[in-house]
XYZ file of C-alpha atoms in Angstrom:
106
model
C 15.730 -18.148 -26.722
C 14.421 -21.070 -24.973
C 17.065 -22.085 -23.748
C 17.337 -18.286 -21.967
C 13.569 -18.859 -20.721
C 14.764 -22.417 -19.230
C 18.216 -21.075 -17.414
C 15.942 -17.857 -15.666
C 13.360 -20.833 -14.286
C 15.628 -22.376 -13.482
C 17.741 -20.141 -11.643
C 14.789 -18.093 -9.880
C 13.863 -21.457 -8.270
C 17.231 -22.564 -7.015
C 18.222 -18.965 -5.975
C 15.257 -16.166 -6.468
C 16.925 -14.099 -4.017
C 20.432 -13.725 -6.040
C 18.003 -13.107 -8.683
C 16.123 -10.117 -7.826
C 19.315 -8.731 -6.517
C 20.938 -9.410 -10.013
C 17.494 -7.425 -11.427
C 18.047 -4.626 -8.717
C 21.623 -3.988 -10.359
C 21.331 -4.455 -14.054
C 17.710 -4.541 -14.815
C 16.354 -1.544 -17.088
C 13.051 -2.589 -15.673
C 13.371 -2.628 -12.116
C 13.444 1.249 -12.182
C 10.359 1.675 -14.097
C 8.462 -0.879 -11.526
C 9.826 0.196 -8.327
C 9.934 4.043 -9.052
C 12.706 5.325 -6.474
C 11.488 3.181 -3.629
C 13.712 1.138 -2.044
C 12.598 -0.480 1.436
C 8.967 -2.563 -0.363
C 11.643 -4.277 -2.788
C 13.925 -4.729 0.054
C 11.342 -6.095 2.030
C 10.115 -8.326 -0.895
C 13.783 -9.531 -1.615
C 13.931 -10.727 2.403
C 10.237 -11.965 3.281
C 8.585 -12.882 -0.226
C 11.263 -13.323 -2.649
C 9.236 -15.362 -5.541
C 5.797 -13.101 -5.026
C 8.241 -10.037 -5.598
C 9.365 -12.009 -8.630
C 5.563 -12.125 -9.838
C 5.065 -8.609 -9.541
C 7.979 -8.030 -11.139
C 6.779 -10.093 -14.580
C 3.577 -9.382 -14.030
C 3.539 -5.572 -13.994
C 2.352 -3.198 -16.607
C 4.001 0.252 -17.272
C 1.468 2.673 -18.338
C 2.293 6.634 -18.193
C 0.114 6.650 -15.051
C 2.509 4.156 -13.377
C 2.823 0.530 -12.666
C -0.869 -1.174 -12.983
C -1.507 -5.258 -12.084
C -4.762 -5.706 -14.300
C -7.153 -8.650 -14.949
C -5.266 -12.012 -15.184
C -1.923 -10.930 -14.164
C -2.982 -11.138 -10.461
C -2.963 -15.220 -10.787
C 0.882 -14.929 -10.849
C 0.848 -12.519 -8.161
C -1.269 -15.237 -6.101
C 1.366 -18.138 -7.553
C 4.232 -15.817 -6.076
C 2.443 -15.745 -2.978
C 1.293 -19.206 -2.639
C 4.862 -20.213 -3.211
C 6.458 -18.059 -0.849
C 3.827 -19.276 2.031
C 4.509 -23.444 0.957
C 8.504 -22.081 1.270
C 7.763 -21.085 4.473
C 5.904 -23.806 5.541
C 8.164 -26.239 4.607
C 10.961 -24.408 6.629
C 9.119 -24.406 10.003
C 8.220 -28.220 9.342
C 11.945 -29.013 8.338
C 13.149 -27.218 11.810
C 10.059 -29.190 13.884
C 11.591 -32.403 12.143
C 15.124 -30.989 13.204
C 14.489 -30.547 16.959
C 12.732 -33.468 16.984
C 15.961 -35.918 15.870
C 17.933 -34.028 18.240
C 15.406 -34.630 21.471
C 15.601 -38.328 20.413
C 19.377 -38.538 20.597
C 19.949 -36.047 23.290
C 17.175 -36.632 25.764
């Protein structure tokens, strides 16, 4: 069971996008979280793949709906802080990009 636990790390931080689209397909839980919308987890999947990934674990079904309580909004925060670094660290890496090619092509 580890092992399972290891490989879903794993793969959510090589490829969290295949992931939640995996979840979106097969996933018995991604109707009870979602509830018949479509366009927020579609939204999630594009913009803020590993904070929808947060939500996703750290969501609790009640018979009122979906609730985030107490300390399951630090993972929340996690998923957003990592989706914000990814980000970062794309506009840096094209900066860095533009900048070799100015040097060779000025």
């Amino acid at each position: 069971m580890i092992l399972l636990g290891c490989l879903l790390a794993f793969s959510v931080a090589v490829a969290p996008r295949l992931v939640l689209i995996l979840a979106w397909i097969f996933s018995e839980r991604w109707p009870l979280v979602w509830q018949e919308a479509w366009i927020l987890p579609l939204l999630g999947i594009i913009f803020l793949p590993y904070t929808t990934i947060m939500y996703m674990l750290a969501v609790t079904i009640t018979p009122a709906g979906p609730t985030v309580e107490g300390w399951a909004w630090l993972w929340i925060f996690l998923g957003v802080f990592l989706d914000i670094a990814k980000w970062g660290q794309m506009l840096a890496n094209r900066r860095e990009a533009q900048a070799q090619v100015m040097r060779y092509y000025d």
